[in-house]
Short mmCIF file of C-alpha atoms and ligand atoms in Angstrom, two decimals:
data_model
loop_
_atom_site.label_atom_id
_atom_site.label_comp_id
_atom_site.label_asym_id
_atom_site.label_seq_id
_atom_site.Cartn_x
_atom_site.Cartn_y
_atom_site.Cartn_z
CA MET A 1 74.22 5.81 -19.03
CA ARG A 2 72.44 3.21 -20.78
CA THR A 3 70.46 4.68 -23.76
CA ARG A 4 66.26 2.86 -23.19
CA TRP A 5 67.52 1.16 -27.08
CA ALA A 6 70.46 -0.62 -25.43
CA ARG A 7 68.51 -1.66 -22.31
CA GLY A 8 65.78 -2.76 -24.52
CA MET A 9 68.35 -4.89 -26.93
CA ALA A 10 70.06 -6.48 -23.58
CA LEU A 11 66.71 -7.32 -22.06
CA ALA A 12 66.10 -9.43 -26.08
CA LEU A 13 69.56 -10.88 -26.51
CA ALA A 14 69.12 -12.06 -23.05
CA ALA A 15 65.31 -13.93 -23.89
CA GLY A 16 66.33 -15.04 -26.85
CA CYS A 17 69.23 -17.03 -24.97
CA LEU A 18 67.27 -17.86 -22.35
CA VAL A 19 64.29 -19.94 -25.66
CA ALA A 20 67.43 -21.41 -27.57
CA ALA A 21 70.54 -20.85 -27.03
CA CYS A 22 71.02 -21.82 -23.42
CA GLN A 23 68.70 -24.11 -23.62
CA ARG A 24 71.46 -25.68 -25.65
CA GLU A 25 74.46 -24.54 -24.11
CA ALA A 26 73.11 -26.34 -20.73
CA ARG A 27 72.39 -29.34 -21.86
CA GLU A 28 75.78 -29.46 -23.79
CA THR A 29 77.19 -29.07 -20.62
CA ARG A 30 75.33 -31.83 -18.75
CA ALA A 31 77.78 -34.79 -18.12
CA PRO A 32 76.88 -37.72 -19.69
CA THR A 33 75.83 -40.18 -17.11
CA PRO A 34 78.12 -42.92 -16.73
CA LEU A 35 77.46 -46.49 -17.70
CA ASP A 36 78.45 -49.00 -15.69
CA ARG A 37 80.22 -51.29 -18.91
CA ALA A 38 79.58 -54.60 -16.83
CA THR A 39 75.93 -55.09 -16.69
CA VAL A 40 74.82 -53.51 -19.72
CA GLY A 41 72.96 -55.58 -22.06
CA THR A 42 71.03 -55.44 -25.76
CA ILE A 43 67.06 -55.70 -26.60
CA GLY A 44 66.89 -57.51 -29.93
CA GLY A 45 63.53 -58.45 -31.81
CA THR A 46 60.83 -57.96 -35.19
CA VAL A 47 58.57 -55.95 -35.94
CA ARG A 48 55.78 -57.34 -37.37
CA PHE A 49 52.82 -56.49 -39.71
CA ALA A 50 49.56 -58.23 -39.51
CA GLY A 51 47.79 -59.17 -42.53
CA ALA A 52 48.07 -58.33 -45.82
CA PRO A 53 49.72 -54.95 -46.46
CA PRO A 54 49.04 -51.75 -48.16
CA VAL A 55 50.40 -51.43 -51.74
CA GLN A 56 53.66 -49.78 -51.85
CA THR A 57 53.13 -45.89 -53.34
CA GLU A 58 53.88 -45.87 -57.04
CA LEU A 59 55.70 -42.21 -57.52
CA ASN A 60 55.08 -39.50 -60.48
CA LEU A 61 58.11 -38.44 -61.47
CA SER A 62 56.52 -36.68 -64.96
CA SER A 63 57.16 -33.52 -63.33
CA SER A 64 60.50 -33.15 -64.06
CA ALA A 65 61.92 -35.49 -67.21
CA GLU A 66 65.25 -35.29 -65.60
CA CYS A 67 64.33 -36.83 -62.71
CA ALA A 68 62.20 -39.69 -65.01
CA ALA A 69 65.29 -39.99 -67.94
CA LEU A 70 67.31 -41.38 -64.04
CA HIS A 71 65.08 -44.22 -63.85
CA ASP A 72 64.14 -47.55 -66.09
CA GLY A 73 60.92 -48.35 -65.55
CA PRO A 74 58.00 -47.46 -62.29
CA VAL A 75 59.73 -45.92 -59.19
CA LEU A 76 58.51 -47.53 -55.90
CA ALA A 77 58.58 -45.21 -52.60
CA GLY A 78 60.05 -47.59 -50.35
CA ASP A 79 57.22 -46.20 -48.33
CA VAL A 80 55.79 -50.23 -47.51
CA LEU A 81 58.76 -52.82 -47.25
CA VAL A 82 57.64 -55.96 -45.32
CA ARG A 83 58.26 -59.31 -46.06
CA ASP A 84 56.65 -62.35 -44.55
CA GLY A 85 55.22 -59.81 -42.00
CA LEU A 86 58.67 -57.97 -41.73
CA VAL A 87 58.66 -55.52 -41.43
CA GLU A 88 61.49 -53.22 -43.12
CA ASN A 89 62.23 -49.47 -42.88
CA ALA A 90 60.25 -49.12 -39.10
CA LEU A 91 61.57 -46.59 -36.67
CA VAL A 92 62.01 -48.18 -33.42
CA TRP A 93 62.90 -46.89 -29.32
CA VAL A 94 63.18 -47.26 -26.17
CA ALA A 95 60.31 -44.38 -25.47
CA GLU A 96 60.00 -44.85 -21.31
CA GLY A 97 62.77 -46.26 -18.62
CA LEU A 98 65.92 -44.03 -19.28
CA GLY A 99 64.85 -41.93 -15.91
CA ASP A 100 67.31 -38.60 -15.97
CA ARG A 101 70.37 -40.18 -17.23
CA VAL A 102 72.40 -38.10 -20.10
CA PHE A 103 73.79 -39.45 -22.85
CA GLY A 104 76.83 -38.07 -24.82
CA VAL A 105 75.97 -36.91 -28.32
CA PRO A 106 77.99 -38.20 -31.01
CA ASP A 107 80.39 -37.29 -33.64
CA THR A 108 79.45 -38.75 -36.77
CA PRO A 109 77.21 -37.60 -38.86
CA VAL A 110 74.33 -39.52 -40.00
CA VAL A 111 73.65 -39.54 -43.81
CA ILE A 112 70.81 -38.83 -45.94
CA ASP A 113 71.50 -38.78 -49.87
CA GLN A 114 69.45 -37.01 -52.50
CA ARG A 115 70.23 -40.02 -54.82
CA LYS A 116 67.74 -40.32 -57.57
CA CYS A 117 65.77 -37.36 -57.17
CA LEU A 118 64.73 -40.36 -53.67
CA PHE A 119 65.95 -38.98 -50.05
CA VAL A 120 68.27 -42.33 -50.15
CA PRO A 121 67.78 -43.53 -46.94
CA ARG A 122 64.15 -43.35 -46.91
CA VAL A 123 64.44 -43.62 -42.49
CA ALA A 124 67.15 -42.18 -40.76
CA ALA A 125 67.32 -41.81 -37.37
CA ALA A 126 69.67 -39.17 -35.20
CA GLN A 127 70.00 -38.16 -31.31
CA VAL A 128 69.56 -34.95 -30.64
CA GLY A 129 72.60 -32.41 -31.33
CA GLN A 130 74.36 -35.29 -33.14
CA PRO A 131 75.29 -34.24 -37.41
CA VAL A 132 72.53 -35.08 -40.09
CA ARG A 133 74.69 -34.80 -43.34
CA PHE A 134 72.62 -34.25 -46.15
CA LEU A 135 74.12 -34.55 -50.25
CA ASN A 136 72.74 -33.90 -53.47
CA SER A 137 74.41 -36.39 -55.77
CA ASP A 138 72.42 -35.36 -58.62
CA SER A 139 73.63 -33.56 -61.31
CA LEU A 140 70.18 -30.42 -60.49
CA ALA A 141 68.74 -28.61 -58.05
CA HIS A 142 67.29 -30.26 -54.30
CA ASN A 143 66.23 -28.39 -51.58
CA VAL A 144 65.97 -29.97 -47.66
CA HIS A 145 62.70 -29.24 -45.97
CA GLY A 146 62.64 -30.08 -42.68
CA MET A 147 59.18 -30.13 -40.96
CA PRO A 148 58.80 -31.08 -37.51
CA ASP A 149 55.84 -30.72 -34.91
CA GLU A 150 58.15 -29.84 -31.82
CA ALA A 151 62.05 -29.10 -32.86
CA ARG A 152 62.61 -25.71 -35.58
CA GLY A 153 62.35 -26.86 -38.94
CA TRP A 154 65.15 -26.34 -41.43
CA ASN A 155 64.91 -25.75 -45.10
CA PHE A 156 67.91 -25.17 -47.74
CA MET A 157 68.82 -25.71 -51.50
CA LEU A 158 71.90 -28.04 -52.51
CA GLY A 159 71.87 -26.71 -56.13
CA VAL A 160 74.99 -28.78 -57.73
CA GLN A 161 76.08 -32.37 -57.79
CA GLY A 162 78.12 -32.88 -54.91
CA ALA A 163 76.59 -30.39 -52.31
CA SER A 164 75.82 -31.33 -48.22
CA ARG A 165 74.90 -29.76 -45.70
CA ASP A 166 75.10 -30.57 -42.19
CA THR A 167 72.31 -29.64 -40.18
CA THR A 168 71.82 -30.68 -35.96
CA ILE A 169 67.37 -31.23 -34.34
CA ASP A 170 66.74 -29.25 -31.23
CA THR A 171 64.73 -31.73 -29.85
CA ALA A 172 63.59 -35.59 -29.37
CA GLU A 173 60.72 -36.29 -31.93
CA PRO A 174 60.48 -39.43 -33.41
CA ALA A 175 59.30 -39.43 -36.65
CA ILE A 176 60.36 -35.20 -38.63
CA GLU A 177 58.78 -35.61 -42.04
CA ILE A 178 61.26 -33.56 -44.65
CA LYS A 179 60.46 -33.33 -48.35
CA CYS A 180 62.16 -31.63 -51.55
CA ASP A 181 60.06 -28.72 -52.79
CA VAL A 182 61.23 -28.84 -55.64
CA HIS A 183 60.35 -32.45 -56.63
CA PRO A 184 57.60 -33.31 -54.66
CA TRP A 185 56.72 -36.83 -54.31
CA MET A 186 60.87 -36.55 -52.73
CA THR A 187 60.70 -38.00 -48.63
CA ALA A 188 62.13 -38.71 -46.29
CA TRP A 189 61.67 -39.32 -41.83
CA LEU A 190 63.74 -38.93 -39.51
CA GLY A 191 63.69 -39.93 -35.82
CA VAL A 192 65.40 -37.66 -33.46
CA PHE A 193 65.74 -39.12 -29.92
CA ASP A 194 67.35 -37.99 -26.29
CA HIS A 195 69.62 -41.43 -26.41
CA PRO A 196 71.91 -44.01 -28.66
CA TYR A 197 68.75 -47.01 -28.34
CA PHE A 198 67.06 -46.21 -31.47
CA ALA A 199 66.80 -48.46 -34.76
CA VAL A 200 65.77 -48.38 -38.77
CA THR A 201 64.84 -51.84 -38.76
CA GLY A 202 65.84 -53.99 -41.67
CA ALA A 203 65.05 -55.87 -44.63
CA ASP A 204 64.62 -58.90 -41.91
CA GLY A 205 62.23 -56.32 -39.79
CA SER A 206 65.16 -56.88 -36.94
CA PHE A 207 66.85 -54.05 -34.36
CA ALA A 208 68.88 -54.28 -31.69
CA LEU A 209 69.58 -51.86 -28.98
CA ALA A 210 73.26 -52.62 -27.70
CA ASP A 211 74.91 -51.17 -24.12
CA VAL A 212 71.86 -50.66 -22.41
CA PRO A 213 71.99 -50.31 -19.11
CA PRO A 214 69.84 -53.15 -16.87
CA GLY A 215 66.10 -51.61 -15.92
CA ASP A 216 62.16 -51.83 -17.09
CA TYR A 217 61.30 -50.34 -20.75
CA ALA A 218 58.86 -49.27 -22.70
CA ILE A 219 60.25 -49.83 -26.32
CA ALA A 220 58.18 -48.21 -29.53
CA ALA A 221 58.14 -48.45 -33.01
CA TRP A 222 56.46 -46.63 -35.47
CA HIS A 223 56.36 -46.95 -39.17
CA GLU A 224 55.36 -43.98 -42.13
CA ARG A 225 51.87 -45.97 -43.18
CA LEU A 226 51.73 -49.03 -40.83
CA GLY A 227 50.81 -47.34 -37.44
CA ARG A 228 52.41 -47.58 -34.04
CA ALA A 229 53.03 -50.49 -31.49
CA ARG A 230 54.92 -50.40 -27.98
CA ALA A 231 56.00 -52.81 -25.37
CA THR A 232 57.81 -53.34 -21.89
CA VAL A 233 60.48 -56.00 -21.69
CA THR A 234 62.58 -56.05 -18.04
CA LEU A 235 66.45 -56.22 -18.30
CA GLY A 236 68.72 -58.49 -16.17
CA PRO A 237 72.16 -56.96 -15.71
CA LYS A 238 73.97 -58.32 -18.93
CA GLY A 239 70.70 -59.11 -20.19
CA ALA A 240 69.22 -60.09 -23.75
CA GLU A 241 65.93 -59.95 -24.50
CA ARG A 242 64.00 -60.37 -27.22
CA VAL A 243 60.40 -57.71 -28.35
CA ALA A 244 58.00 -58.49 -31.06
CA LEU A 245 56.57 -55.34 -32.06
CA THR A 246 53.31 -55.99 -34.10
CA LEU A 247 52.04 -52.96 -35.37
CA GLU A 248 48.81 -51.65 -35.97
CU1 CU B 1 64.39 -32.51 -55.57
#
């Protein structure tokens, strides 16, 4: 006969399974929706900022002599990189139009390094369930503190040079802030999406989303300092459309 304790444990395990592991399992076991390779197309474009952009932040590393010694002169955050109105490091993604399609999850990790007491890259993106690998390339200790609004957060040390640790994010969220608690100026942003149609804009403000099925889409953009933008686009079979997004 089961004791009250055993029944309680069984219930607790069942409840825990419902809220976390079982959801994850359910997602992993859903077969990806077949993609008709003969009709997919591309959505490309640029992200712009109208007017004079704010000045990027100059970081104060004075609380760590070790970090300060790794740099000559002022250290800029890279939080506003705009050239001729074209915005680098904006996240761009398909926000609507994919319906209930299910996508395979890449095994290849997205790598975010901690180098010279900065996160490199500052802005990255991954798919839900895709490994995100954090590295420490410095000869001092960093930690990695992910602070999502929706997904489960994480916080771990990378105590020695060469240390690395993978994590996965279980819920889509356009921009998760990541900090190092040891060095308060260290910030990165990670976009997490439940499909593969996302990008981080390059130095020329451009992005490209490949292998997109035909359809009507809303495309969204986000930048940590410069705001958001949204546009709609209709992609025909084997189409190649361009979208202009202006942040505000
Ligand atoms: Cu650090």
